[in-house]
Coordinates of C-alpha atoms in Angstrom, one line a residue:
Chain A
X1 CA 144.7 21.7 66.4
X2 CA 142.4 24.2 68.1
X3 CA 142.7 24.1 71.9
X4 CA 139.5 23.1 73.7
X5 CA 137.5 25.7 75.7
X6 CA 138.1 25.5 79.4
X7 CA 135.2 27.8 80.3
X8 CA 131.9 28.3 78.4
X9 CA 129.1 30.8 78.9
X10 CA 125.8 29.8 77.4
X11 CA 122.9 32.3 77.5
X12 CA 124.0 33.6 80.9
X13 CA 121.8 36.2 82.6
X14 CA 122.2 37.7 86.0
X15 CA 119.5 40.0 87.5
X16 CA 120.1 41.3 91.0
X17 CA 117.3 41.1 93.5
X18 CA 116.7 44.8 93.2
X19 CA 116.1 44.4 89.4
X20 CA 119.4 45.7 88.2
X21 CA 120.7 43.7 85.2
X22 CA 124.1 42.4 85.9
X23 CA 124.7 40.2 82.9
X24 CA 122.6 39.9 79.8
X25 CA 122.7 37.0 77.2
X26 CA 126.4 36.3 77.6
X27 CA 127.7 33.7 75.2
X28 CA 131.4 32.9 74.7
X29 CA 134.1 30.4 75.3
X30 CA 137.5 30.9 77.0
X31 CA 140.2 28.7 75.6
X32 CA 142.7 26.9 77.8
X33 CA 145.9 28.8 78.2
X34 CA 144.4 32.1 77.1
X35 CA 145.2 35.5 78.5
X36 CA 141.8 37.2 78.4
X37 CA 141.3 40.8 79.3
X38 CA 137.8 42.1 80.1
X39 CA 137.4 45.9 79.6
X40 CA 134.4 48.2 80.2
X41 CA 133.4 51.0 82.5
X42 CA 132.7 50.6 86.2
X43 CA 129.3 48.9 86.7
X44 CA 129.4 47.3 83.2
X45 CA 129.4 43.9 84.9
X46 CA 133.1 42.9 84.7
X47 CA 133.3 42.0 88.4
X48 CA 130.1 40.1 88.2
X49 CA 131.2 38.2 85.1
X50 CA 134.4 37.1 86.9
X51 CA 132.7 36.1 90.1
X52 CA 130.2 33.9 88.3
X53 CA 133.1 31.7 87.2
X54 CA 134.0 30.6 90.7
X55 CA 130.4 30.9 92.0
X56 CA 131.1 33.9 94.3
X57 CA 128.0 35.2 92.5
X58 CA 125.1 33.1 91.3
X59 CA 123.6 33.5 87.8
X60 CA 119.9 33.9 87.2
X61 CA 119.6 31.7 84.1
X62 CA 121.8 30.0 81.5
X63 CA 124.7 27.7 82.0
X64 CA 128.4 28.0 82.8
X65 CA 130.6 25.0 82.2
X66 CA 134.2 24.5 83.3
X67 CA 136.1 21.6 81.8
X68 CA 132.8 20.4 80.3
X69 CA 131.0 20.3 83.7
X70 CA 128.1 22.5 84.6
X71 CA 129.1 24.4 87.7
X72 CA 125.6 25.5 88.9
X73 CA 124.8 22.3 90.7
X74 CA 128.0 22.3 92.9
X75 CA 127.4 22.5 96.6
X76 CA 129.5 22.1 99.7
X77 CA 132.5 20.0 99.0
X78 CA 132.2 20.0 95.2
X79 CA 131.9 23.8 95.2
X80 CA 135.0 24.0 97.3
X81 CA 136.8 21.7 94.9
X82 CA 135.7 23.9 92.0
X83 CA 137.0 27.0 93.7
X84 CA 140.3 25.2 94.5
X85 CA 141.2 25.0 90.8
X86 CA 140.3 28.7 90.2
X87 CA 142.6 31.2 91.8
X88 CA 141.4 34.8 92.5
X89 CA 143.3 38.1 92.8
X90 CA 141.5 41.2 94.1
X91 CA 141.9 44.9 93.7
X92 CA 142.3 45.3 97.5
X93 CA 144.7 42.3 97.8
X94 CA 142.6 40.8 100.6
X95 CA 145.4 39.6 102.6
X96 CA 145.1 38.9 106.3
X97 CA 146.9 41.9 107.5
X98 CA 147.9 40.8 111.0
X99 CA 149.2 37.4 109.9
X100 CA 152.6 36.6 108.5
X101 CA 153.3 36.3 104.7
X102 CA 153.9 32.6 105.2
X103 CA 150.5 32.1 106.8
X104 CA 148.8 34.1 104.1
X105 CA 150.4 32.0 101.4
X106 CA 149.6 28.7 103.2
X107 CA 146.0 29.8 103.5
X108 CA 145.8 29.2 99.7
X109 CA 146.4 25.5 100.4
X110 CA 143.6 24.9 103.0
X111 CA 141.2 23.3 100.5
X112 CA 143.7 20.4 100.3
X113 CA 143.2 19.6 104.0
X114 CA 140.3 18.6 106.3
X115 CA 139.1 21.6 108.4
X116 CA 140.6 20.3 111.7
X117 CA 144.1 20.1 110.2
X118 CA 143.9 23.7 108.9
X119 CA 142.9 24.9 112.4
X120 CA 145.8 23.0 114.1
X121 CA 148.1 24.4 111.4
X122 CA 149.2 20.9 110.4
X123 CA 150.6 21.7 107.0
X124 CA 153.0 19.1 105.5
X125 CA 156.6 19.8 105.1
X126 CA 156.1 19.5 101.3
X127 CA 153.5 22.3 101.4
X128 CA 155.6 24.6 103.5
X129 CA 158.4 24.2 100.9
X130 CA 155.9 24.8 98.2
X131 CA 155.0 28.1 99.9
X132 CA 158.7 29.1 99.8
X133 CA 158.9 28.3 96.1
X134 CA 155.7 30.2 95.5
X135 CA 157.2 33.2 97.2
X136 CA 160.4 32.8 95.2
X137 CA 158.4 32.9 92.0
X138 CA 157.1 36.4 93.0
X139 CA 160.5 37.4 94.3
X140 CA 159.4 37.8 97.9
X141 CA 161.0 34.8 99.7
X142 CA 162.9 37.1 102.0
X143 CA 159.6 38.5 103.4
X144 CA 158.3 35.1 104.5
X145 CA 158.1 36.0 108.2
X146 CA 157.1 39.6 107.7
X147 CA 153.6 40.7 108.7
X148 CA 151.5 41.2 105.6
X149 CA 150.5 44.8 106.5
X150 CA 154.2 45.8 106.6
X151 CA 154.5 45.2 102.8
X152 CA 153.9 47.8 100.1
X153 CA 150.9 47.5 97.8
X154 CA 152.7 45.8 95.0
X155 CA 154.4 43.3 97.3
X156 CA 151.0 42.5 98.9
X157 CA 149.5 41.8 95.5
X158 CA 152.4 39.5 94.8
X159 CA 151.9 37.7 98.1
X160 CA 148.2 37.3 96.9
X161 CA 149.5 35.7 93.7
X162 CA 151.7 33.3 95.7
X163 CA 148.6 32.4 97.8
X164 CA 146.8 31.6 94.6
X165 CA 149.7 29.5 93.3
X166 CA 149.3 27.2 96.3
X167 CA 145.9 26.2 94.9
X168 CA 147.7 24.9 91.8
X169 CA 145.0 26.6 89.8
X170 CA 144.0 25.9 86.2
X171 CA 142.4 29.4 86.0
X172 CA 143.3 32.7 87.6
X173 CA 140.7 35.4 87.9
X174 CA 142.1 38.9 88.5
X175 CA 139.6 41.6 89.4
X176 CA 141.2 45.0 88.8
X177 CA 144.5 43.7 90.2
X178 CA 146.5 46.9 89.5
X179 CA 143.8 49.5 90.1
X180 CA 145.4 50.7 93.3
X181 CA 149.1 50.4 92.3
X182 CA 151.5 52.8 90.7
X183 CA 152.8 52.3 87.1
X184 CA 156.0 50.5 88.1
X185 CA 154.4 48.0 90.5
X186 CA 151.6 47.6 88.0
X187 CA 154.2 46.3 85.5
X188 CA 155.6 43.8 88.0
X189 CA 152.2 42.4 88.9
X190 CA 151.1 42.1 85.2
X191 CA 154.4 40.6 84.2
X192 CA 154.0 38.0 87.0
X193 CA 150.5 37.1 85.7
X194 CA 151.9 36.8 82.2
X195 CA 154.7 34.5 83.3
X196 CA 152.2 32.2 85.0
X197 CA 150.2 32.2 81.9
X198 CA 153.1 31.3 79.7
X199 CA 155.2 29.0 81.9
X200 CA 152.4 27.1 83.7
X201 CA 149.8 27.4 80.9
X202 CA 147.3 28.8 83.5
X203 CA 144.3 30.4 81.9
X204 CA 144.2 34.1 83.1
X205 CA 141.2 36.3 83.0
X206 CA 141.8 39.9 84.0
X207 CA 139.5 42.9 84.5
X208 CA 141.2 46.1 83.6
X209 CA 140.3 49.7 83.3
X210 CA 143.4 50.6 81.3
X211 CA 143.2 50.1 77.5
X212 CA 147.0 50.4 76.9
X213 CA 147.5 47.7 79.6
X214 CA 144.9 45.5 78.0
X215 CA 146.6 45.8 74.6
X216 CA 150.0 45.1 76.0
X217 CA 149.2 41.8 77.8
X218 CA 146.0 40.3 76.3
X219 CA 145.7 37.5 73.8
X220 CA 142.1 38.5 73.4
X221 CA 140.0 41.3 74.6
X222 CA 136.3 41.3 75.4
X223 CA 134.3 44.4 76.2
X224 CA 131.2 44.7 78.4
X225 CA 128.7 47.5 78.4
X226 CA 125.7 47.5 80.7
X227 CA 126.0 43.7 81.2
X228 CA 126.2 42.9 77.5
X229 CA 129.1 41.4 75.6
X230 CA 129.7 44.1 73.0
X231 CA 133.2 43.3 71.8
X232 CA 135.3 40.2 71.4
X233 CA 138.5 40.0 69.3
X234 CA 141.8 38.4 69.3
X235 CA 144.6 40.9 70.0
X236 CA 145.8 40.9 66.4
X237 CA 142.5 42.4 65.2
X238 CA 142.1 44.9 68.0
X239 CA 142.3 48.5 67.0
X240 CA 142.5 51.6 69.1
X241 CA 139.3 52.9 67.6
X242 CA 137.3 49.8 68.6
X243 CA 138.3 50.1 72.2
X244 CA 137.6 53.8 72.4
X245 CA 134.2 53.0 71.1
X246 CA 133.5 50.7 74.1
X247 CA 134.1 53.6 76.4
X248 CA 132.9 56.5 74.3
X249 CA 129.6 55.1 73.3
X250 CA 128.9 54.6 77.0
X251 CA 130.1 58.0 78.0
X252 CA 127.9 59.7 75.5
X253 CA 124.9 57.8 76.7
X254 CA 125.6 58.9 80.3
Chain B
X1 CA 141.4 86.5 91.1
X2 CA 137.8 85.9 92.1
X3 CA 137.2 83.3 94.8
X4 CA 134.6 80.8 93.9
X5 CA 131.4 81.5 95.8
X6 CA 131.0 79.6 99.0
X7 CA 127.5 78.3 99.7
X8 CA 125.8 80.2 102.5
X9 CA 124.7 78.4 105.6
X10 CA 121.1 78.8 106.6
X11 CA 120.1 80.6 109.8
X12 CA 119.6 77.4 111.8
X13 CA 123.0 76.0 110.7
X14 CA 124.7 79.3 111.7
X15 CA 123.2 79.3 115.2
X16 CA 123.6 75.5 115.7
X17 CA 119.9 75.2 116.4
X18 CA 119.9 71.4 116.3
X19 CA 122.7 71.1 118.9
X20 CA 121.1 73.7 121.2
X21 CA 117.6 72.1 121.0
X22 CA 119.1 68.7 121.7
X23 CA 121.0 69.9 124.8
X24 CA 117.8 71.7 126.0
X25 CA 115.8 68.5 125.7
X26 CA 118.4 66.5 127.5
X27 CA 118.4 69.0 130.4
X28 CA 114.5 69.0 130.6
X29 CA 114.6 65.1 130.6
X30 CA 117.2 65.1 133.4
X31 CA 115.2 67.5 135.6
X32 CA 111.9 65.7 134.9
X33 CA 113.3 62.3 135.7
X34 CA 114.8 63.5 139.0
X35 CA 111.4 65.1 139.9
X36 CA 109.4 62.0 139.0
X37 CA 111.7 59.6 140.9
X38 CA 111.8 61.9 143.8
X39 CA 115.6 62.4 143.8
X40 CA 116.4 65.5 145.9
X41 CA 119.6 67.0 144.7
X42 CA 119.4 69.5 147.5
X43 CA 119.6 66.7 150.0
X44 CA 122.9 65.6 148.4
X45 CA 124.4 69.0 149.3
X46 CA 122.8 69.5 152.7
X47 CA 123.9 66.0 153.9
X48 CA 127.4 66.4 152.3
X49 CA 128.8 66.8 155.8
X50 CA 128.0 63.2 156.7
X51 CA 129.7 62.0 153.6
X52 CA 132.8 64.0 154.6
X53 CA 132.6 62.5 158.0
X54 CA 132.7 59.0 156.5
X55 CA 135.7 59.9 154.4
X56 CA 137.5 61.2 157.4
X57 CA 136.9 57.9 159.2
X58 CA 138.1 56.0 156.2
X59 CA 141.2 58.2 155.9
X60 CA 143.1 56.2 158.5
X61 CA 143.3 52.7 157.1
X62 CA 144.3 50.0 159.5
X63 CA 147.2 48.6 157.4
X64 CA 147.5 45.5 159.6
X65 CA 144.2 44.4 158.2
X66 CA 145.8 43.8 154.9
X67 CA 147.2 40.5 156.1
X68 CA 143.7 39.3 156.8
X69 CA 142.2 40.2 153.5
X70 CA 144.9 38.9 151.2
X71 CA 143.4 35.4 151.1
X72 CA 139.8 36.4 150.4
X73 CA 141.1 39.0 147.9
X74 CA 143.0 36.2 146.0
X75 CA 139.8 34.1 146.2
X76 CA 138.0 37.0 144.6
X77 CA 140.5 37.3 141.8
X78 CA 140.4 33.5 141.2
X79 CA 136.6 33.7 141.1
X80 CA 136.7 36.6 138.6
X81 CA 139.3 34.8 136.4
X82 CA 137.3 31.6 136.4
X83 CA 134.0 33.2 135.8
X84 CA 135.3 35.5 133.0
X85 CA 137.1 32.7 131.2
X86 CA 134.1 30.4 131.3
X87 CA 131.8 33.2 130.2
X88 CA 134.0 34.4 127.4
X89 CA 134.7 30.9 126.1
X90 CA 130.9 30.3 125.8
X91 CA 130.5 33.8 124.3
X92 CA 132.7 33.1 121.3
X93 CA 130.4 30.7 119.4
X94 CA 127.3 32.8 120.3
X95 CA 129.1 36.0 119.1
X96 CA 129.8 34.3 115.8
X97 CA 126.2 33.2 115.5
X98 CA 125.0 36.8 116.2
X99 CA 127.3 38.5 113.7
X100 CA 125.3 39.7 110.7
X101 CA 128.4 39.5 108.4
X102 CA 129.0 35.9 109.1
X103 CA 125.5 34.4 109.6
X104 CA 123.1 35.4 106.8
X105 CA 120.2 33.4 108.2
X106 CA 118.1 36.1 109.9
X107 CA 116.1 33.7 112.0
X108 CA 119.1 31.9 113.6
X109 CA 120.7 35.3 114.3
X110 CA 117.5 36.6 115.8
X111 CA 117.0 33.7 118.1
X112 CA 120.6 33.9 119.3
X113 CA 120.4 37.6 119.9
X114 CA 117.1 37.3 121.8
X115 CA 118.7 34.6 124.0
X116 CA 121.7 36.9 124.7
X117 CA 119.3 39.8 125.4
X118 CA 117.5 37.6 127.9
X119 CA 120.8 36.6 129.6
X120 CA 121.8 40.3 129.9
X121 CA 118.5 41.3 131.4
X122 CA 119.0 39.1 134.4
X123 CA 120.7 41.3 137.0
X124 CA 123.9 39.8 138.6
X125 CA 122.5 40.2 142.1
X126 CA 119.4 38.1 141.2
X127 CA 121.7 35.4 139.6
X128 CA 123.8 35.4 142.7
X129 CA 120.8 35.0 145.0
X130 CA 119.5 32.1 142.8
X131 CA 122.9 30.3 142.7
X132 CA 123.6 30.8 146.4
X133 CA 120.2 29.0 146.9
X134 CA 121.2 26.3 144.5
X135 CA 124.9 25.7 145.4
X136 CA 124.9 27.0 148.9
X137 CA 127.1 29.8 150.3
X138 CA 130.5 29.8 148.8
X139 CA 132.6 30.6 145.7
X140 CA 130.9 28.1 143.4
X141 CA 127.8 30.3 143.4
X142 CA 130.0 33.3 142.7
X143 CA 131.8 31.8 139.8
X144 CA 128.6 30.6 138.1
X145 CA 127.1 34.0 138.6
X146 CA 130.1 35.8 137.1
X147 CA 130.3 33.3 134.2
X148 CA 126.7 34.0 133.2
X149 CA 127.1 37.7 133.7
X150 CA 130.3 37.9 131.6
X151 CA 128.8 35.6 129.0
X152 CA 125.9 38.1 128.4
X153 CA 128.1 41.1 128.3
X154 CA 131.1 39.7 126.4
X155 CA 129.1 38.1 123.7
X156 CA 127.5 41.4 122.8
X157 CA 130.9 43.2 122.8
X158 CA 132.4 40.3 120.7
X159 CA 129.8 40.3 118.0
X160 CA 130.1 44.0 117.6
X161 CA 133.8 43.6 117.1
X162 CA 133.2 40.8 114.5
X163 CA 130.7 43.0 112.6
X164 CA 133.3 45.7 112.2
X165 CA 136.0 43.5 110.5
X166 CA 137.3 43.9 107.0
X167 CA 135.5 41.4 104.8
X168 CA 138.2 41.2 102.1
X169 CA 140.2 38.4 103.6
X170 CA 137.0 36.3 104.1
X171 CA 136.2 36.7 100.4
X172 CA 139.7 35.6 99.5
X173 CA 139.5 32.5 101.7
X174 CA 136.1 31.7 100.3
X175 CA 137.4 31.9 96.8
X176 CA 140.2 29.6 97.7
X177 CA 137.7 26.9 98.6
X178 CA 138.0 27.0 102.4
X179 CA 135.3 25.7 104.7
X180 CA 133.3 28.1 106.9
X181 CA 135.2 27.2 110.0
X182 CA 138.6 27.5 108.3
X183 CA 137.5 31.0 107.1
X184 CA 136.7 32.1 110.6
X185 CA 139.9 30.7 111.9
X186 CA 142.2 32.2 109.3
X187 CA 140.5 35.4 108.3
X188 CA 138.3 36.4 111.2
X189 CA 140.3 35.4 114.3
X190 CA 143.5 37.4 113.6
X191 CA 141.4 40.5 113.0
X192 CA 139.5 40.3 116.3
X193 CA 142.1 38.8 118.7
X194 CA 143.5 41.9 120.2
X195 CA 140.1 43.4 120.8
X196 CA 138.9 40.1 122.3
X197 CA 141.7 40.2 124.8
X198 CA 141.1 43.8 125.6
X199 CA 137.4 43.2 126.3
X200 CA 138.2 40.0 128.2
X201 CA 140.4 42.0 130.6
X202 CA 137.8 44.8 130.9
X203 CA 135.2 42.2 131.9
X204 CA 137.7 40.7 134.3
X205 CA 138.1 44.1 135.9
X206 CA 134.4 44.6 136.2
X207 CA 134.1 41.1 137.7
X208 CA 136.6 41.8 140.4
X209 CA 134.5 44.8 141.4
X210 CA 131.2 42.9 141.0
X211 CA 132.4 40.0 143.0
X212 CA 133.0 42.3 146.0
X213 CA 129.3 43.0 145.9
X214 CA 128.3 39.4 145.3
X215 CA 130.1 38.5 148.5
X216 CA 127.2 40.3 150.3
X217 CA 124.9 37.5 149.2
X218 CA 127.3 34.9 150.4
X219 CA 128.9 34.2 147.1
X220 CA 132.4 34.1 148.5
X221 CA 135.5 36.3 148.2
X222 CA 136.4 39.7 149.6
X223 CA 132.7 40.8 149.6
X224 CA 132.1 38.9 152.9
X225 CA 134.8 41.0 154.6
X226 CA 133.5 44.2 153.0
X227 CA 130.1 43.5 154.4
X228 CA 131.4 42.6 157.9
X229 CA 133.5 45.8 158.1
X230 CA 130.6 48.0 157.0
X231 CA 128.2 46.3 159.5
X232 CA 130.7 46.9 162.3
X233 CA 131.1 50.6 161.2
X234 CA 134.8 49.7 161.0
X235 CA 135.5 52.1 158.2
X236 CA 139.2 52.0 158.6
X237 CA 139.0 48.4 157.5
X238 CA 136.6 49.2 154.6
X239 CA 139.3 51.7 153.4
X240 CA 141.9 48.9 153.3
X241 CA 139.5 46.7 151.3
X242 CA 138.7 49.4 148.8
X243 CA 142.4 50.3 148.3
X244 CA 143.3 46.6 147.8
X245 CA 140.6 46.2 145.2
X246 CA 141.9 49.4 143.5
X247 CA 145.3 47.9 143.4
X248 CA 144.0 44.8 141.7
X249 CA 142.0 46.9 139.2
X250 CA 145.1 49.0 138.4
X251 CA 147.2 45.9 137.8
X252 CA 144.6 44.4 135.4
X253 CA 144.4 47.8 133.6
X254 CA 148.2 47.8 133.2
X255 CA 148.2 44.3 131.8
X256 CA 145.4 45.2 129.5
X257 CA 147.2 48.2 128.1
X258 CA 150.4 46.3 127.7
X259 CA 148.7 43.3 125.9
X260 CA 146.8 45.6 123.6
X261 CA 150.1 47.3 122.5
X262 CA 151.8 44.0 122.0
X263 CA 149.0 42.3 120.1
X264 CA 148.1 45.3 117.9

């Protein structure tokens, strides 16, 4: 049986207020449990594509559905509930530097609480234990009371992943998660994402610059060029020449 | 090996024309403003003797006077602490509403900032005169004056701090599905706390000094004694008051430096 799509893009367009085309006629489905890698040059629209999924960016026209529900009408509470099931990892980690690792991880859980409880720090014992388990999964349980800015880049990104795990997400979006890491820590972070994909069946969508990395981890690769979907193949059919073309065609034009 | 050619600077860059012209304009402005306002710099030097005379009379402080001023000095500190705390507490929500990176509604931000500008325009002496008339002579008038004065000043300092924070953590919290207030609490507050404390203490220091002046208008504290000693030409007492105030300012400064180190 073919698994059902968890996310669908239908005729999606995004034009920025200054007239720049962000996304153009995007049509595709993402299957549940897929490890999807998006490749393309800087400015091709990878970040925009990712951020339309959790509504950090709005689209101009078209429709995005997640688990068969149109997301564009969500507002306030329903938008927060949408974001709760979609974790996000950033290139710059985006941890709260002055706060402890524990507090950073717990901040991934705030959407399960009313605002006043988050402010008073009234997290349940179960959730505090969950934070410890999340840190154990990224092998950082011993750093729980360390300040976030005392960790190395790779460790910070793993804390960010633990924060995302607290959301119990169905989807993880990772925007250039390893762009500022060295090759060794890159492997740790990508392996962690792969493990979550395989063990928890979380759908993972990663923006990457590196073609070798994309080929190593992806189930499927899509390519963007100037906001258009120009490439979409399962990993078994991907050839080196294809991928070079995504980059080269663009480079020649420039 | 040939060195790559270095681009040549133009004549005006080599002679720093911009800097020199800027300095020149500044000097002209200074002289012109002193002419227009009738400030006579010469007078400052010709009457310098009188100033020295005053210093000499202040150079023998009557230390026994310290016992008398301890209580009003404490009252001044209490007034300053109360006024600064109340002002700063009210400043926080207004600072948030004025910060362009948190509030995207330009109208709301504009109205808040206009209000803050208005508050800052009111001189503290005018405020003190009004509140002495309203609450009568005493420290209540002083505290209210200091609270409003600190509110205006602190809210501007605070929103400038907020506008300089790293937006990354806010983006992360937003993507988690946090509410606006939770975002501010988790991602903004830790980034600004140490600078808030530092500005709070700076304002406290200013308020200790300001409240000595407010005492002139009957707003309580050490100022009453400062005024009395000056009226009686009792400069040896004035000296004690100034030294005592200096001691308080030094203590606040020390606490401020310490806290900033600890909270960094």
